[in-house]
Short mmCIF file of C-alpha atoms in Angstrom, two decimals:
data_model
loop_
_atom_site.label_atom_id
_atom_site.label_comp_id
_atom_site.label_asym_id
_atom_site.label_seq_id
_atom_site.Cartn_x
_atom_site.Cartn_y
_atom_site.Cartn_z
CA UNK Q 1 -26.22 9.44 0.09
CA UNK Q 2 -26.99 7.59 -3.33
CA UNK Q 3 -25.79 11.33 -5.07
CA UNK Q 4 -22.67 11.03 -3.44
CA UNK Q 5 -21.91 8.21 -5.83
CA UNK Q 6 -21.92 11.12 -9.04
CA UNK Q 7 -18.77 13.12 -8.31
CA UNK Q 8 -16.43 10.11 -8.74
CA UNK Q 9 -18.28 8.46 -11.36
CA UNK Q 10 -18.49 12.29 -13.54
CA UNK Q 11 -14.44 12.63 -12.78
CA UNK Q 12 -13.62 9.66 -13.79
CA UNK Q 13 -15.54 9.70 -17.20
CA UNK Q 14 -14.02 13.03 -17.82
CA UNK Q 15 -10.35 11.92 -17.11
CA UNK Q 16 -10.92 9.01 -19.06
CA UNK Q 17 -12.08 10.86 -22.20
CA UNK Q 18 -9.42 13.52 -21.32
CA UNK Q 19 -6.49 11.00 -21.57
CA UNK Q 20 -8.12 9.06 -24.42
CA UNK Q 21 -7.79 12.22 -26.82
CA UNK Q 22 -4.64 13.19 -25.44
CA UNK Q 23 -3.70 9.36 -26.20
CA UNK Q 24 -4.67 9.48 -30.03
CA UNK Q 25 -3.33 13.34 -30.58
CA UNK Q 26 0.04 12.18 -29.15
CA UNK Q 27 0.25 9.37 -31.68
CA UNK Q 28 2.88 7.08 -30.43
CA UNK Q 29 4.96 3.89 -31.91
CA UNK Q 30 3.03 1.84 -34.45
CA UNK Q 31 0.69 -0.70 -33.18
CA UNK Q 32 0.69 1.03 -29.53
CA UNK Q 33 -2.81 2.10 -30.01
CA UNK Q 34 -3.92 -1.96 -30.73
CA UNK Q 35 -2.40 -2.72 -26.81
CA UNK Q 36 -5.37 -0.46 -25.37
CA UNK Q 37 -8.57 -1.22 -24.31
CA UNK Q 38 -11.26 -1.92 -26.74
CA UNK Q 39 -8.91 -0.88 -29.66
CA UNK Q 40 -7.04 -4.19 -29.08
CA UNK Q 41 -9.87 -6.31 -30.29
CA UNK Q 42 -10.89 -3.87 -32.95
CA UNK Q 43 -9.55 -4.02 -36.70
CA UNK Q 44 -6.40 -1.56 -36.59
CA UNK Q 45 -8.39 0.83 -38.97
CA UNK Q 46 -11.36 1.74 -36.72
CA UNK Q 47 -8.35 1.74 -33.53
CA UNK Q 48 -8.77 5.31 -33.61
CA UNK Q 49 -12.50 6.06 -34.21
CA UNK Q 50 -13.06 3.47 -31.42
CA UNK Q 51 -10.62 5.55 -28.95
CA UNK Q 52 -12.50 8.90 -30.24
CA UNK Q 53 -16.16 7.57 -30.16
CA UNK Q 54 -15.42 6.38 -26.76
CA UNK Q 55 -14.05 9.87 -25.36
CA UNK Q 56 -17.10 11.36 -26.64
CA UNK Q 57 -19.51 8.92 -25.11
CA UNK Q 58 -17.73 9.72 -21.77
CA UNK Q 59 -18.37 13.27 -21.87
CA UNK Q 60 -21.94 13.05 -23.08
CA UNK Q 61 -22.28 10.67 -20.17
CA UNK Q 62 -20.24 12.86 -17.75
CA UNK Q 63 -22.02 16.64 -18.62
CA UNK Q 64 -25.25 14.49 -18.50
CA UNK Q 65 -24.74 13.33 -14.92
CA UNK Q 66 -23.24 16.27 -14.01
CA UNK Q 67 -26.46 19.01 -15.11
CA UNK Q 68 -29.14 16.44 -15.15
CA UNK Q 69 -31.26 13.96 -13.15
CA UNK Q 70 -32.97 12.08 -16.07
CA UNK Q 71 -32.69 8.42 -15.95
CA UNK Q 72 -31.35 8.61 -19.84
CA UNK Q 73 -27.86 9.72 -18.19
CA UNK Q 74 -27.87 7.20 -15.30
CA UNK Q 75 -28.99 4.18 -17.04
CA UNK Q 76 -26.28 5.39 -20.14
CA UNK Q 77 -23.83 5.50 -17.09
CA UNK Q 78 -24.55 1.91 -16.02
CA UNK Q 79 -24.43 0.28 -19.49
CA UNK Q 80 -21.23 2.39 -19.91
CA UNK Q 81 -19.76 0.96 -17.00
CA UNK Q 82 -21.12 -2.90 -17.58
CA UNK Q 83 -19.88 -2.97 -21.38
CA UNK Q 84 -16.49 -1.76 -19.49
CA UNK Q 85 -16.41 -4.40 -17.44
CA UNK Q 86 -17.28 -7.38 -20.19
CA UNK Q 87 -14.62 -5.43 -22.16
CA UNK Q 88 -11.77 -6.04 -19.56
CA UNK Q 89 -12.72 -9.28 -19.56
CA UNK Q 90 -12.26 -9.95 -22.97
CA UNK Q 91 -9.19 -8.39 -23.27
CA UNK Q 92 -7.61 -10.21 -20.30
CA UNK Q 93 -8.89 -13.60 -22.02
CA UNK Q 94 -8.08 -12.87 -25.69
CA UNK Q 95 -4.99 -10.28 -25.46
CA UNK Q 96 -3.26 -10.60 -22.51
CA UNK Q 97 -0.48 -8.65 -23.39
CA UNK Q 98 -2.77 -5.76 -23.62
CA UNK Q 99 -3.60 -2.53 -21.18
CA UNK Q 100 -6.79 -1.57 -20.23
CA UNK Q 101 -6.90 1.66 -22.35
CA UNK Q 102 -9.04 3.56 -19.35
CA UNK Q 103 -7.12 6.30 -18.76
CA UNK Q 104 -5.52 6.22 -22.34
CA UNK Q 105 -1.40 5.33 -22.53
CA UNK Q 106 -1.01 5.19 -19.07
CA UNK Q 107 -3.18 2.43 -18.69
CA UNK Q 108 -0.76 0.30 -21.05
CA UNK Q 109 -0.19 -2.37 -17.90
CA UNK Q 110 -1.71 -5.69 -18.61
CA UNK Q 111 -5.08 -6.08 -17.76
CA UNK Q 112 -5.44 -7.70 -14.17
CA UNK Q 113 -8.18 -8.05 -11.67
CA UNK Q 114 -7.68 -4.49 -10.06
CA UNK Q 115 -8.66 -3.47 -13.11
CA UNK Q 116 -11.73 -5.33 -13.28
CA UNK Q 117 -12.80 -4.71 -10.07
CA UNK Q 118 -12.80 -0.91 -10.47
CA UNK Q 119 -15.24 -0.94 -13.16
CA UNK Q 120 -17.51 -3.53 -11.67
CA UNK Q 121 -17.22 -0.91 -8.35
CA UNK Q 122 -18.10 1.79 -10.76
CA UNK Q 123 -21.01 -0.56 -12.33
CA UNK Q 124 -22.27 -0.54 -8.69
CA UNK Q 125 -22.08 3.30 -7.96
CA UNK Q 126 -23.93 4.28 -11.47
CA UNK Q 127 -26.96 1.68 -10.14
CA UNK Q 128 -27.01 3.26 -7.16
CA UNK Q 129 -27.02 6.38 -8.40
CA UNK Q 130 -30.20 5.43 -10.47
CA UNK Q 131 -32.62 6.53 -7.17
CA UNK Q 132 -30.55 10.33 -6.28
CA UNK Q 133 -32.83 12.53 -7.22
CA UNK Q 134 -29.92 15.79 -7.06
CA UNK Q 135 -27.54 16.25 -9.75
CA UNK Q 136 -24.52 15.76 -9.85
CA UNK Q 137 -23.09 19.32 -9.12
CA UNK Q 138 -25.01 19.52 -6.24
CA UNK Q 139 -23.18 16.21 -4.93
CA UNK Q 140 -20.11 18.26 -5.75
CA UNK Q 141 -21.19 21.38 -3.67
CA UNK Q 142 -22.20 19.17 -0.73
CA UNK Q 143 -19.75 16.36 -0.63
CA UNK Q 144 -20.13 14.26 1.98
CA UNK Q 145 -17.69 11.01 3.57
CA UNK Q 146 -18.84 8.77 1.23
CA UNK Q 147 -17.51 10.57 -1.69
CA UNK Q 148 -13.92 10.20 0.27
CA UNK Q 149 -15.18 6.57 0.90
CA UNK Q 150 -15.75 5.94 -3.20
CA UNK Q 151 -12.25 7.76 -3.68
CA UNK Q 152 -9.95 5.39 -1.89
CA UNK Q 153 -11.38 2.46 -3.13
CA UNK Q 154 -11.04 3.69 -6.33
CA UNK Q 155 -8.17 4.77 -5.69
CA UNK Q 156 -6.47 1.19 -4.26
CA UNK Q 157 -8.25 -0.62 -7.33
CA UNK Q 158 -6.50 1.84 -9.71
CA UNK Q 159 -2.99 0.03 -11.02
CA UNK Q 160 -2.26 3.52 -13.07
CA UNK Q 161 -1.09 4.84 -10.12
CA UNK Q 162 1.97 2.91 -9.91
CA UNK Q 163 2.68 3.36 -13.57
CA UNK Q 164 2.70 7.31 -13.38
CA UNK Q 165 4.95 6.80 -10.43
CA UNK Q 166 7.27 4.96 -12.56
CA UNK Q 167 7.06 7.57 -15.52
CA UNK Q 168 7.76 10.08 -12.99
CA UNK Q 169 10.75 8.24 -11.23
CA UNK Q 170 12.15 7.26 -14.42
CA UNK Q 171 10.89 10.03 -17.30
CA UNK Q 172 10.80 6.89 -19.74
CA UNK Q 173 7.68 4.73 -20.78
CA UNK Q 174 8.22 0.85 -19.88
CA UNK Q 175 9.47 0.01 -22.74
CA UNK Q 176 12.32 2.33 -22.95
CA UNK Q 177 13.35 2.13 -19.52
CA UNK Q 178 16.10 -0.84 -18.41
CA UNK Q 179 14.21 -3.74 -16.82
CA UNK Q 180 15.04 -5.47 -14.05
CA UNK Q 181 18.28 -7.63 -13.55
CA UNK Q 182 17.46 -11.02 -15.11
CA UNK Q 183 17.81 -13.03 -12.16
CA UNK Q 184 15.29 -10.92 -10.26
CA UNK Q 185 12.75 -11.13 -13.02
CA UNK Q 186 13.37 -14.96 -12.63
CA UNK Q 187 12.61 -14.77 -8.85
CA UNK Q 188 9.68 -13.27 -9.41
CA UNK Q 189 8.67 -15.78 -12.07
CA UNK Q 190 9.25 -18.83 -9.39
CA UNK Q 191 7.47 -16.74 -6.74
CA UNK Q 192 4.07 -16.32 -8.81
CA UNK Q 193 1.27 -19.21 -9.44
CA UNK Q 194 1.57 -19.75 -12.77
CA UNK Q 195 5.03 -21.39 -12.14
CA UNK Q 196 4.01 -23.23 -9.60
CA UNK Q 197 1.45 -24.54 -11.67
CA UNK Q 198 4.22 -25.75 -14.27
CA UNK Q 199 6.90 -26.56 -12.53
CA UNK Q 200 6.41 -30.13 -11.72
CA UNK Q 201 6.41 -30.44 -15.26
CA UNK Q 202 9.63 -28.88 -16.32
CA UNK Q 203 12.81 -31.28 -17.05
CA UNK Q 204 14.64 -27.86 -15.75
CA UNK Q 205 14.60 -25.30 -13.48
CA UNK Q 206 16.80 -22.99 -15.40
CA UNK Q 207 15.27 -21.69 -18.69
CA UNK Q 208 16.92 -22.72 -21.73
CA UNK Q 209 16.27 -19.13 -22.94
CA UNK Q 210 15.61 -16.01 -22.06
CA UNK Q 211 14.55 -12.43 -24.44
CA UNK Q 212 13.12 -9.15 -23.85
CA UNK Q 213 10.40 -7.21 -26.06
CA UNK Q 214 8.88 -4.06 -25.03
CA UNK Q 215 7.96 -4.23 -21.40
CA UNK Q 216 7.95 -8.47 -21.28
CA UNK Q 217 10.89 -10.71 -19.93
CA UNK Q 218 10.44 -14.34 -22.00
CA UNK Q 219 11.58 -17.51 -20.48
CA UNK Q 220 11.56 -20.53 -22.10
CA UNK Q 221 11.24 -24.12 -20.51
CA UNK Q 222 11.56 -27.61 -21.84
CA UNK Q 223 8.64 -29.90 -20.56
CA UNK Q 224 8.91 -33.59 -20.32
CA UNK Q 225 6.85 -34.25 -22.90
CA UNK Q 226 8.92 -32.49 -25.65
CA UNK Q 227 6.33 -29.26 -25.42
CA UNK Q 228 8.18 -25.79 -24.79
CA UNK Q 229 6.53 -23.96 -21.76
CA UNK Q 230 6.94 -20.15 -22.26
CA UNK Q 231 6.61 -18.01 -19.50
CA UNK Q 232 6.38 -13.86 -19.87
CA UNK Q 233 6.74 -11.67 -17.23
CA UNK Q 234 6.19 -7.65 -17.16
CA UNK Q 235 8.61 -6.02 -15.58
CA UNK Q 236 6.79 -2.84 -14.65
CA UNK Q 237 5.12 -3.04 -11.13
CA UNK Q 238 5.58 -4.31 -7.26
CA UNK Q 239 3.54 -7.38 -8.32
CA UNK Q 240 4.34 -7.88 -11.64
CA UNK Q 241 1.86 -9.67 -14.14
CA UNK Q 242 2.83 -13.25 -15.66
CA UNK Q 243 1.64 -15.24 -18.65
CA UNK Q 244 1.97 -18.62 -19.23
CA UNK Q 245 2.28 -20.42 -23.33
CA UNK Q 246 2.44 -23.92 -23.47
CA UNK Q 247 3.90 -24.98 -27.36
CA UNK Q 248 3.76 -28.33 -29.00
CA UNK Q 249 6.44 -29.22 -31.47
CA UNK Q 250 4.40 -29.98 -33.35
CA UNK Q 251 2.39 -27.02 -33.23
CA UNK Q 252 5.22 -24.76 -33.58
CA UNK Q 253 4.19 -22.48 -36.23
CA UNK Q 254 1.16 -21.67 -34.49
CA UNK Q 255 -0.08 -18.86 -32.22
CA UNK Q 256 0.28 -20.33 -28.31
CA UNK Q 257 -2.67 -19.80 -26.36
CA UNK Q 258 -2.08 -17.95 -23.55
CA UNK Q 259 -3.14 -18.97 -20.15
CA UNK Q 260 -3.95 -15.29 -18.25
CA UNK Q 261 -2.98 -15.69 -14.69
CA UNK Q 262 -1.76 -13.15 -12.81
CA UNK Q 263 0.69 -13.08 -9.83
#
């Protein structure tokens, strides 16, 4: 039972190195690499090494698991996992505008719990994988329910899903595809908690403004105080994610810090 945690955790490792090269040979728009994962906290000229080094690790980690029962691999699988998780949570708190990075561009959806909560699960299969004393291509050549188990949670906790449905619906990354009517993007702005945290506070309940860039819908708010209350919502997704600024006047020229709630 405790091998049957090794074929999810060894194809997910390789898919996410898989998708990271694929990610960095493609190249993409400038900046694009700085919304993903650990790259987004990184200087922009180590974005790339960071993506690369972190492929690598994966498949070290991965053929390890997959050939091998020595501890090295499953404790390397654990920390990979835990420094996964702390990453995620940095990224939600200090970029919230940024994707995960897991699965390279297609994880380019803000960061949100789901997220989180799939690499904590994985966290928990690589400990208990520490006591199965098969490797991991034996787990593969007797799979047993709990690998199905381990694959639908993973599977429900994995937002990327819903973004390769889009691509595939609509052959365009978010940012190149037209949004959402206006007034349904403001629906689901009024519907999520992060307005209803603010809008006591609001001297309207029609913005004053209202932009686009890339795959964000802006609306901004005048609070009774004089402060501007920006909201930002993504407009990729069922449950689309929503950020909250709060701007003094007299704090105008400076970077808002963003509240990162999620509806």
């Amino acid at each position: 039972m405790l091998a049957s945690q090794l074929p999810a955790l060894i194809v997910l490792l390789v898919l996410g190195a898989v998708a990271k090269v694929l990610t960095v040979r493609s190249g993409g728009e400038m900046g694009s690499l700085a919304r993903l994962g650990p790259a987004a906290l990184m200087p922009a000229r180590i974005e790339v090494p960071m993506l690369v080094v972190c492929a690598i690790g994966e498949l070290v980690i991965a053929t390890g698991l997959l050939v091998s029962t020595s501890p090295v691999f499953r404790w390397a699988a654990v920390a990979f996992f835990a420094m996964c998780t702390y990453v995620l949570l940095e990224v939600r708190r200090r970029r919230p505008d940024a994707g995960c990075g897991c699965f390279g561009e297609v994880s380019g959806a803000p960061v949100g719990l789901r997220s989180v909560a799939r690499t904590m699960v994985l966290t928990g299969m690589a400990v208990l994988s520490l006591w199965a004393e098969e490797p991991g291509w034996l787990a593969f050549a007797q799979p047993s329910w709990f690998v199905a188990a381990g694959v639908v949670v993973l599977l429900v906790l994995s937002p990327e899903l819903e973004e390769l449905a889009d691509r595939l619906r609509y052959r365009a990354p978010c940012e190149q595809r037209r949004g959402p009517a206006v007034e349904v993007t403001l629906a689901r702005l009024r519907s999520s908690g992060p307005w209803r945290q603010h809008r006591d506070q609001l001297t309207a309940a029609e913005p004053y403004d209202s932009w686009r860039e890339l795959c964000w819908r802006f609306f901004a708010f005048e609070r009774r105080d004089g402060a501007d209350v920006v909201f930002a919502v993504y407009l990729s997704g069922r449950r689309p994610a929503v950020r909250v600024a709060v701007v003094n006047a007299e704090d105008s020229g400076a970077m808002p810090v963003y509240t990162p709630v999620s509806a």
